[in-house]
XYZ file of C-alpha atoms in Angstrom:
555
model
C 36.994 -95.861 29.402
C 37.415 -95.644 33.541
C 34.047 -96.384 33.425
C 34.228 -99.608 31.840
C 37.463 -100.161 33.485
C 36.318 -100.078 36.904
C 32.709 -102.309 35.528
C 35.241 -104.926 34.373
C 37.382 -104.537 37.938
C 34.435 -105.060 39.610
C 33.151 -108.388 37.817
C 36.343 -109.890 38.386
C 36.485 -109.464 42.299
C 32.622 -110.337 42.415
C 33.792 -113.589 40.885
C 36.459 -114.357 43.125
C 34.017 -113.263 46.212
C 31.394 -115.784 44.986
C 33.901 -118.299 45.202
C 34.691 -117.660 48.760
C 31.404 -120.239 50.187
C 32.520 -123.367 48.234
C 36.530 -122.682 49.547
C 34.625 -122.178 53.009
C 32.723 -125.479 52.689
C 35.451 -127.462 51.441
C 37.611 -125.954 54.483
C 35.419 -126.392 57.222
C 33.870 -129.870 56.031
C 37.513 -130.922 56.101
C 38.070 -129.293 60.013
C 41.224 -127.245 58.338
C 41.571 -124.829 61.366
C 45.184 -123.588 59.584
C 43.761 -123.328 56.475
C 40.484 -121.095 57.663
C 42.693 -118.748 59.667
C 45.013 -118.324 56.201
C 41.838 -117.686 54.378
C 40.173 -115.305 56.193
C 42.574 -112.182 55.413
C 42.319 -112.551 51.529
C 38.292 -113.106 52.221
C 38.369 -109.732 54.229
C 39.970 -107.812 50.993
C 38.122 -109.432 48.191
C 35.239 -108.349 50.199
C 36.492 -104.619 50.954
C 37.688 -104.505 47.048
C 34.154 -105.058 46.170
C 32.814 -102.742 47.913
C 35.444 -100.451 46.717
C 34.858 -100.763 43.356
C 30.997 -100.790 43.475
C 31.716 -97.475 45.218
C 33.732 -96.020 42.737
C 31.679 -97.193 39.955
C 28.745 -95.740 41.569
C 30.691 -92.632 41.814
C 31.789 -92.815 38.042
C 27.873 -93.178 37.290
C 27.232 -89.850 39.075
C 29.538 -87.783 37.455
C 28.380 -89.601 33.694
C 25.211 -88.046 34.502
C 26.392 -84.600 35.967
C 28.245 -84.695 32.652
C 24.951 -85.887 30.503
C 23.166 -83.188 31.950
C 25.544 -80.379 31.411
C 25.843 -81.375 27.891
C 21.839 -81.374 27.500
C 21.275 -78.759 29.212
C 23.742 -76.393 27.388
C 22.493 -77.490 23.839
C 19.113 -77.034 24.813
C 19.601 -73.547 26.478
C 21.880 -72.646 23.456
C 18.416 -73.628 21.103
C 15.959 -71.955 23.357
C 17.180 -69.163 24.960
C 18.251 -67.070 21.363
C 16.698 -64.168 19.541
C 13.072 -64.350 18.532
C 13.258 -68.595 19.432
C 12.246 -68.826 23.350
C 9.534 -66.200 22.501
C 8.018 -68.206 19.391
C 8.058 -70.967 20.867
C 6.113 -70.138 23.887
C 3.706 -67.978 22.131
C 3.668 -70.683 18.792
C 3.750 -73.842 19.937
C 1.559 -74.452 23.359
C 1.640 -78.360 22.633
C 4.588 -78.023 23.417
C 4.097 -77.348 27.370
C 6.000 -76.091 30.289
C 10.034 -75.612 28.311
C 11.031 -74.536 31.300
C 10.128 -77.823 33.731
C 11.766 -80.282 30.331
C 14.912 -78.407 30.243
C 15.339 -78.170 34.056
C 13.642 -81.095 35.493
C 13.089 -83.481 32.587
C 16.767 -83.544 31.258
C 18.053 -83.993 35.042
C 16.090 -86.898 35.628
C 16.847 -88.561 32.161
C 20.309 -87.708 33.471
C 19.861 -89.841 36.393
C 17.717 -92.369 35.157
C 20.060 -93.671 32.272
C 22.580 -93.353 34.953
C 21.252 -96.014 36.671
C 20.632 -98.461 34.070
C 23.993 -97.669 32.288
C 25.710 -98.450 35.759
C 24.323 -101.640 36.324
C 24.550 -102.774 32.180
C 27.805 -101.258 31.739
C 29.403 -104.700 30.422
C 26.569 -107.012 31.166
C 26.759 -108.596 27.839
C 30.435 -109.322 28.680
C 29.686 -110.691 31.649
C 26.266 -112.810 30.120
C 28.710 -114.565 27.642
C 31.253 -115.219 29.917
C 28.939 -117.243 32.611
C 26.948 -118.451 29.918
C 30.033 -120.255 28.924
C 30.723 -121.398 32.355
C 27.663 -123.089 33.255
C 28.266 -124.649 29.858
C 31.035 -126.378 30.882
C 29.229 -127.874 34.055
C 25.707 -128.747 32.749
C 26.268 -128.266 29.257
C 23.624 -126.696 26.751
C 20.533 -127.413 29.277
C 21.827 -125.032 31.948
C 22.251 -121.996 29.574
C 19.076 -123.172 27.337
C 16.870 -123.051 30.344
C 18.449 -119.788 31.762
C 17.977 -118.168 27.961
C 14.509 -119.160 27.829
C 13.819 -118.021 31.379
C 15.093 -114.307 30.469
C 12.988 -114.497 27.207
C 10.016 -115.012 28.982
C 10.743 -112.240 31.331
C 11.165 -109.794 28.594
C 8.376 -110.428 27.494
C 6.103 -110.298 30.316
C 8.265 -106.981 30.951
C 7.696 -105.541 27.671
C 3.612 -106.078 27.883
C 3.861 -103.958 31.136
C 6.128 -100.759 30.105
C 4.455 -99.234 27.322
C 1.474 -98.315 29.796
C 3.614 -96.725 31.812
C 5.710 -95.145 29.468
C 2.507 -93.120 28.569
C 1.295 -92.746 31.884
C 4.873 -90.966 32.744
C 4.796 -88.634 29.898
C 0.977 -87.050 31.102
C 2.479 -87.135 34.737
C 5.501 -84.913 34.015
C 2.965 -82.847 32.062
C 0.757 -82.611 34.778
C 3.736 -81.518 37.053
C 4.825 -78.579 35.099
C 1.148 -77.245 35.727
C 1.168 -77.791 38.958
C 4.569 -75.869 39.526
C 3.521 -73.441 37.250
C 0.169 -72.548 39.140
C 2.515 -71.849 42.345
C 4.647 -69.882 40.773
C 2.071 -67.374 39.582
C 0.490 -67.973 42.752
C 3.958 -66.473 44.037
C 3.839 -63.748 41.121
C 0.407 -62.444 42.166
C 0.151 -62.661 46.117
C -0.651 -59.017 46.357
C -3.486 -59.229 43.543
C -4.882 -62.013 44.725
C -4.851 -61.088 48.924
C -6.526 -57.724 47.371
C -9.224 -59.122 45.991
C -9.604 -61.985 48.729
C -9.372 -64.870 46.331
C -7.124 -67.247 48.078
C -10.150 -69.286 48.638
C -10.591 -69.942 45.002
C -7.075 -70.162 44.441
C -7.154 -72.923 47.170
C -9.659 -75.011 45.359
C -7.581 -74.603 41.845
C -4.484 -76.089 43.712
C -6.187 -78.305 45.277
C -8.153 -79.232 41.746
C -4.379 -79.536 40.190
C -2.643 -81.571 42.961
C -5.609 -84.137 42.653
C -5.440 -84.141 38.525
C -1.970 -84.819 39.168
C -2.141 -87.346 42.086
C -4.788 -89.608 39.663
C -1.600 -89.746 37.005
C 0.813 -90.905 39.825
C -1.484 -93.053 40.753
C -2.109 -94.712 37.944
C 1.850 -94.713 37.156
C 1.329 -97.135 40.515
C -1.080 -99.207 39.442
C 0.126 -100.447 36.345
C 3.963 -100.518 37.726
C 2.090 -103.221 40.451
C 2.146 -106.251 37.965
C 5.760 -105.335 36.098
C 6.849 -105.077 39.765
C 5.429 -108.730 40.583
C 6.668 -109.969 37.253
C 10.344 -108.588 37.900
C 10.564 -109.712 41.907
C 8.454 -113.098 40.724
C 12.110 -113.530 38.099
C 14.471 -112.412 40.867
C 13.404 -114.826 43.355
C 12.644 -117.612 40.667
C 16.176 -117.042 39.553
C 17.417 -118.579 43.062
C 15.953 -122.000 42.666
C 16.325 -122.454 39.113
C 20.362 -122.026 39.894
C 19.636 -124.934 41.876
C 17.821 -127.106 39.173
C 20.527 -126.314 36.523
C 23.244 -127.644 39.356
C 20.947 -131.088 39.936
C 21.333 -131.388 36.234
C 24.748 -132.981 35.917
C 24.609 -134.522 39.758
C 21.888 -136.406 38.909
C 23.574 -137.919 35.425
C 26.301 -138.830 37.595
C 28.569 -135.910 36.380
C 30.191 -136.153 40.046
C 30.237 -139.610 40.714
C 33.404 -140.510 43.265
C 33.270 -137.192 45.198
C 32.661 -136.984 48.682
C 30.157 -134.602 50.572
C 33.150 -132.165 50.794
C 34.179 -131.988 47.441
C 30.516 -132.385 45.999
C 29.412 -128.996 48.866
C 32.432 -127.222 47.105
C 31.319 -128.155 43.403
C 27.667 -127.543 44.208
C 28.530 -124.257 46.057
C 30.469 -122.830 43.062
C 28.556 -123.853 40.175
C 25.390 -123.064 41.517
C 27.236 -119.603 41.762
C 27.959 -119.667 38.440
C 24.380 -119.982 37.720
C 22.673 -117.854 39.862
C 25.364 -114.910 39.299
C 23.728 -115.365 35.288
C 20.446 -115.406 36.550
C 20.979 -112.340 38.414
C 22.481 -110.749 35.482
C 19.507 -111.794 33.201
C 17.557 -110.513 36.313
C 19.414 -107.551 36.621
C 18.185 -106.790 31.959
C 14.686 -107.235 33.188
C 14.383 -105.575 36.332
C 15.213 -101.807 33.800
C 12.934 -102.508 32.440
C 10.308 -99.878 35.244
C 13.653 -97.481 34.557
C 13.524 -97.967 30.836
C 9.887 -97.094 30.974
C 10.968 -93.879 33.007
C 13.632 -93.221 30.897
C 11.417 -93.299 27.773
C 8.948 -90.886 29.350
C 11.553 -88.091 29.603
C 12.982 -89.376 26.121
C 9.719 -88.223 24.795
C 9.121 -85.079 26.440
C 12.640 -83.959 25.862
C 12.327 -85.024 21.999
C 9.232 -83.716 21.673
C 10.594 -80.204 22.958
C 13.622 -80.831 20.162
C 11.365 -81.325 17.595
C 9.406 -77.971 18.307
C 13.038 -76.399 18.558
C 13.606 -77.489 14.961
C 10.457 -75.951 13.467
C 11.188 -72.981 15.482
C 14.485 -72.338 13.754
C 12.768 -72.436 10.733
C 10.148 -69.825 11.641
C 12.832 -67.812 12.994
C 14.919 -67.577 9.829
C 11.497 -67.073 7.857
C 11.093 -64.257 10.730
C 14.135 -62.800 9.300
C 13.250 -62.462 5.354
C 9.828 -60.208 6.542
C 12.445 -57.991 9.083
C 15.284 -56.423 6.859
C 18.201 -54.355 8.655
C 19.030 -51.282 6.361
C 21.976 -51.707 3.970
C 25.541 -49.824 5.011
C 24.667 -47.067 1.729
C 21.606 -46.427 3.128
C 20.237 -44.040 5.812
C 20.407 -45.272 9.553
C 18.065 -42.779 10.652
C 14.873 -43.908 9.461
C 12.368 -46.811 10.107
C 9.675 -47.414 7.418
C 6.280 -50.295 7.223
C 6.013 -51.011 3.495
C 3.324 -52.212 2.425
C 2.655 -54.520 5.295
C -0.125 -56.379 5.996
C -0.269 -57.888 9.789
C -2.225 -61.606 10.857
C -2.286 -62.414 15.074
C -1.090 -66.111 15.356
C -4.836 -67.046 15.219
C -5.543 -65.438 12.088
C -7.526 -62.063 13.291
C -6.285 -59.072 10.901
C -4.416 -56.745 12.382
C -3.589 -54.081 9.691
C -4.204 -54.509 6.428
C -1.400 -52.298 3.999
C 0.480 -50.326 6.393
C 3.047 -47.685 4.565
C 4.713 -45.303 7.234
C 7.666 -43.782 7.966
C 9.447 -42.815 10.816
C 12.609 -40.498 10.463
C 14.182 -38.941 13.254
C 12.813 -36.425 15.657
C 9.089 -37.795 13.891
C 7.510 -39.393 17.189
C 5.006 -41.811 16.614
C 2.011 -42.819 18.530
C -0.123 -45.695 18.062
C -3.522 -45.488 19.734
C -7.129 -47.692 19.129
C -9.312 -49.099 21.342
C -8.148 -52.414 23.291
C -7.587 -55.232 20.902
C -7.405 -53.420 17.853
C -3.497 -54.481 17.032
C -1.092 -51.633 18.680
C 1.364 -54.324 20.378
C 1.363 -56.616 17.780
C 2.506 -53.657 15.248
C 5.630 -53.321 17.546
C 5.900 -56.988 17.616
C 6.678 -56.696 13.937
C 8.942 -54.130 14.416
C 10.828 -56.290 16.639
C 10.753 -59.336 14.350
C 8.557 -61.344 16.505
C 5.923 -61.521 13.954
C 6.164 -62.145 10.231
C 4.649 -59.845 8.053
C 1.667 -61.629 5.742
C 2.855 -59.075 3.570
C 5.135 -55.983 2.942
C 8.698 -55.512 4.858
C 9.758 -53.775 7.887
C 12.816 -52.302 7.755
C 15.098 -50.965 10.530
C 18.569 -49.022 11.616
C 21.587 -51.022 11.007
C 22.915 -51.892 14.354
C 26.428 -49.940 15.833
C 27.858 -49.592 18.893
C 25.273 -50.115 21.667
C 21.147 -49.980 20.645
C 20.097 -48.659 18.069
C 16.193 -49.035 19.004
C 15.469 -50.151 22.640
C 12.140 -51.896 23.469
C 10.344 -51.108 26.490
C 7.236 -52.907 27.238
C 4.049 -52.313 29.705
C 5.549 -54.506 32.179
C 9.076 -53.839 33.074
C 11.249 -56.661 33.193
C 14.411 -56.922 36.075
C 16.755 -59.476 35.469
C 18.115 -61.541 38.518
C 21.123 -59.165 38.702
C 22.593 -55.961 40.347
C 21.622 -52.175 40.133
C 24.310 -51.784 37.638
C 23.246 -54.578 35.887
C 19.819 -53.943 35.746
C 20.650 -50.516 33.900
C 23.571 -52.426 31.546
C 21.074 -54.866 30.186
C 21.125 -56.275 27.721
C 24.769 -55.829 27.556
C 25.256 -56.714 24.136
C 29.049 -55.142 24.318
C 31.375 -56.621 26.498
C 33.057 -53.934 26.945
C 30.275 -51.404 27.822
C 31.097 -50.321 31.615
C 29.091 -47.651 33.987
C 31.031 -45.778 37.116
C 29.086 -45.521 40.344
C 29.115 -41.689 39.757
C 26.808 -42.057 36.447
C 24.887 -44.526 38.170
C 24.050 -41.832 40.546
C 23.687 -39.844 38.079
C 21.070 -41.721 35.841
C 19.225 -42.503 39.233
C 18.810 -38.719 39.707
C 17.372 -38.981 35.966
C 14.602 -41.225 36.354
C 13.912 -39.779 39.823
C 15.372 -43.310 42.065
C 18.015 -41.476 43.991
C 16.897 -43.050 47.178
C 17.490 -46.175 45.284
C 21.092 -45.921 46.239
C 20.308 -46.075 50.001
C 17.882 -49.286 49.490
C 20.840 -51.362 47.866
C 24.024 -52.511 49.824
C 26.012 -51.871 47.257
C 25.797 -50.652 43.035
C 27.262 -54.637 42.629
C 24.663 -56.263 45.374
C 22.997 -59.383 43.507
C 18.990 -59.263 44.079
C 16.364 -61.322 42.415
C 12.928 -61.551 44.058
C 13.771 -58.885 46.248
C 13.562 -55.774 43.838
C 9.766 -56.083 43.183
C 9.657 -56.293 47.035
C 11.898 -53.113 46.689
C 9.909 -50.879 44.269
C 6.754 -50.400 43.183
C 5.515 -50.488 39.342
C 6.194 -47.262 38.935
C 9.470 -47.468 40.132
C 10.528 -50.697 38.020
C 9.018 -48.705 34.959
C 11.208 -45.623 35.989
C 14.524 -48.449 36.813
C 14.245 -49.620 33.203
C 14.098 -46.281 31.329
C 17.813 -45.161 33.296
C 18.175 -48.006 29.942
C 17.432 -45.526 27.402
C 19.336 -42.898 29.053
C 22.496 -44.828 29.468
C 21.911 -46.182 26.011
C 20.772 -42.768 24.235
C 19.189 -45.099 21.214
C 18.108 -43.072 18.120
C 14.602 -45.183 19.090
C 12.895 -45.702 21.946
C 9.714 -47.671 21.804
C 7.485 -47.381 24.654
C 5.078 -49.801 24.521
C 2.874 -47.880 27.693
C 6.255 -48.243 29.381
C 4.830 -45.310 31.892
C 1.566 -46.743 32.292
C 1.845 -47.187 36.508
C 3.646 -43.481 36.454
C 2.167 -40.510 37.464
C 1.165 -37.708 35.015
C 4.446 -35.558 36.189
C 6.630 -37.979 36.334
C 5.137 -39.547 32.674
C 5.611 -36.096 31.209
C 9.134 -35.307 32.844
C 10.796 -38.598 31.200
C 8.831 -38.394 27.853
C 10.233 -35.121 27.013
C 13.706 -36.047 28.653
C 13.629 -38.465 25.748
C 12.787 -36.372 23.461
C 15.512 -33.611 24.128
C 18.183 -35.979 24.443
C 17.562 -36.504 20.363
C 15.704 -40.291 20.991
C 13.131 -40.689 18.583
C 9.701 -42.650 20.772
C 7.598 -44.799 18.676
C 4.154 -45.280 21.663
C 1.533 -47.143 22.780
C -0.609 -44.998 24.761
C -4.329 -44.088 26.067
C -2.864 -40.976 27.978
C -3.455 -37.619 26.029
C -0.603 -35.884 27.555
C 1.844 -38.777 26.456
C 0.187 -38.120 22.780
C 0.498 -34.577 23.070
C 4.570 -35.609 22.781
C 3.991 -37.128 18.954
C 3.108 -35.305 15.847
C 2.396 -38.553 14.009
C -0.554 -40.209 15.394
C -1.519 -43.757 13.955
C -5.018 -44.730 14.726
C -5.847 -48.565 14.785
C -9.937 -49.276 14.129
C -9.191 -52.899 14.829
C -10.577 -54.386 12.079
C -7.227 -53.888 9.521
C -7.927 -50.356 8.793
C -5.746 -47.180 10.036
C -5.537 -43.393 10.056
C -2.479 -41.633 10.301
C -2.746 -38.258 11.788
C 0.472 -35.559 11.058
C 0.142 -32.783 13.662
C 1.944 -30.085 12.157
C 0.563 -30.666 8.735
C -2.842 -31.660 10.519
C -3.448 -33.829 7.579
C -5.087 -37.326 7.789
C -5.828 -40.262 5.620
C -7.561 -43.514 5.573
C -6.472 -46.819 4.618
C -7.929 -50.468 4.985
């Protein structure tokens, strides 16, 4: 409403400032020296209101679109970044590109964009009926006719130029995300790449992705070239045909009997009238480049809605294939029933799966690369839906009941304390400095104390700068000891370890009473199981019982 307000405000002393020539001309043609010092002051504040209110309007526009973004960007977020839906998307739908670059890029410059045109349409069609109906009154229907059928034909020059561009915008933005995206992994892999002396290729892939994306800008460019002319060719038209809509009722002897003085003054303010309509008409066509903009990001953040939308749905399917044990029944126990296992791209993972895992049984999976281990625990986790059969875990209590920890060991933008809290499901789940120490000493960091300012220091880049990935690995199993889940699964969450260390925190585990479901190719982390499960890779299993030494085949 103090939006529109302040649009309406502003109209009114732009009207009264247009004005101000034909008062001038009528003043000075009539050598008024009292009367031109008396009008100056008012002049000086009409002028100093305007600017005033254009200012505040401008600064009403700003925070509409601080306040469209926050609103975006919080419904998106709340969509995306949820169990199982950030993670299906990415790994689901890869039409859908770069989530990251439309929800923090895309929906700021929509933001922005229909900021712009909002600000200068805010009550434009006010404003067009009002004008229209004084230039009526002066030329009568010919001065509005030919201003109606001037705007017509600029939309419609406008309109054969945008949908180019509005295409042309979509592939750029597209184009951009890969571009950022190849820096930042650029940034993730410095050391890799300086080891194995590859900046020279990496050079030539930038270089290949700044031109890809340089030919879309370009072309954006090139076809914005003619809607440009079109739009300027309007705005400058616009001037003179103010003045051919004035000679209208001059020339019909509308003003017969007034002298030069009085005629400057009419002329002055009428042809005011109809430029100021002009402009506004001028003002419609000339969003029309912003429109095509604003349409670009319309798609690209629609598009990404869409893919939210069928990611719900896969999600809740997710949840039908991954059932929590009932309250009656036993928390202690996770069981694969019957469960037959398809990657994303069809390839058969396991074919009938039946196992169960009570407490103290440790389970390890092992097979040759490719033959399905991660993607069993990605059905454990309810990533993947089951083609078949049910997975069923612990009902969740207080804190984690199963804690996931994969190959590569993920640090959240955070603090120490945080970094062993998370994912702080409970609120109210708090760690002293003196167990920090304490879990530090665990997972052999204690000279991690002396390499932070304080247990409550904020890092973010800096800890893989800080440790190495052994020590990250080590960081994120203080988890499961703060934790104590009745399952741990280690997805070869001690591959970068050495064998001591690998064998000190594996049977640390073990005698604190966690149950480890593994991924492994070490024997000595084995050697901790007495349930082996042995993947062939083409559907079929073994399952191996070490005290029993038993085995049987399935496919």
């Amino acid at each position: 409403m103090t939006f529109i307000t302040l649009g309406i405000g502003y109209e009114v002393v732009v009207y009264f400032v247009g004005m101000i020539p034909s008062r001038f001309y009528s003043i000075l043609t009539s050598r008024d020296i009292v009367g031109f010092s008396k009008y100056i002051l008012p002049c000086l504040l009409l002028v100093f209101s305007a600017a005033a209110c254009k200012s505040f309007l401008n600064f009403m526009g700003g925070l509409f679109a601080l306040k469209a973004r926050k609103l975006l960007t919080i419904h998106f977020q709340d969509r995306y970044i949820k169990p199982k839906a950030m993670y299906t998307l990415i790994m689901n739908h890869e039409g859908v590109d770069n989530p990251d670059q439309r929800i923090t890029q895309d929906i700021d410059k929509f933001s922005e964009t229909l900021r712009q045109i909002v600000t200068n349409l805010i009550i434009a069609p006010v404003m067009v009926v009002y004008y229209t109906y004084k230039c009526w009154i002066v030329t009568g229907f010919a001065g509005p006719l030919l201003i109606y059928a001037y705007f017509m034909l600029g939309s419609l020059v406008s309109r054969k130029f945008i949908q180019p561009i509005v295409n042309a915008v979509f592939f750029k933005e597209l184009q951009e995300g890969n571009f950022r995206y190849l820096h930042v992994r650029l940034r993730q892999y410095a050391e890799s790449i300086a080891f194995c002396d590859g900046e020279k290729e990496e050079n030539s892939r930038a270089q290949h992705s700044l031109d890809t994306l340089l030919t879309y800008q370009r072309t954006i460019v090139n076809k914005e070239l003619p809607l440009k002319m079109a739009n300027e060719s309007f705005s400058y038209l616009g001037s003179i045909l103010s003045y051919l809509i004035i000679a209208i009722p001059i020339f019909a002897g509308a003003f017969e009997g007034k002298d030069a003085s009085e005629l400057s003054a009419i002329i002055s303010a009428n042809s005011f009238v109809a430029m100021y309509l002009i402009y506004l008409f001028s003002t419609i066509i000339e969003q029309s480049s912003k429109l095509s903009d604003l349409a670009g990001f319309t798609a690209r953040i629609g598009e990404l809605l869409e893919a939210l939308d069928k990611v719900a749905v896969e999600v809740e399917s997710l949840g039908t294939d991954h059932s929590r044990r009932k309250e009656e029944q036993s928390n202690d126990l996770i069981e694969f029933e019957n469960v037959s296992l398809f990657s994303p791209r069809s390839k058969l993972i396991i074919h009938d799966l039946n196992l169960k895992v009570c407490q103290g049984d440790n389970v390890a999976f092992v097979g040759p690369n490719g033959s399905g281990k991660t993607s069993i625990l990605r059905s454990l986790a309810g990533l993947w839906p089951c083609s078949e059969g049910r997975v069923f875990v612990p009902r969740v209590t207080f804190g984690r009941d199963i804690i996931f920890l994969p190959q590569l060991p993920y640090l959240i933008d955070g603090s120490l304390r945080d970094q062993i809290l998370y994912p702080n499901t409970t609120p109210a789940a708090t760690i002293t400095d003196k167990e920090i120490v304490h879990l530090l000493q665990k997972v052999r960091l204690s000279h991690l104390s002396g390499l932070v300012r304080s247990y409550d220091t904020v890092y973010s880049q800096e800890w893989s700068k800080m440790l190495s990935p052994g020590e990250q690995q080590r960081l994120v199993f203080a988890r499961v000891f703060y934790w104590k889940p009745s399952f741990a699964v280690l997805d070869e969450a001690t591959s970068a370890m050495d064998k001591d260390t690998e064998d000190y925190l594996y049977q640390a585990v073990i005698n604190m009473g966690t149950t480890v479901i593994s991924v492994s190719h070490h024997p000595n982390v084995i050697d901790y199981h007495n349930t082996i499960v042995r993947l062939d890779g083409q559907g079929g299993y073994t399952i191996e019982n070490k005290e029993a030494s038993t085995s049987f085949f399935a496919a």
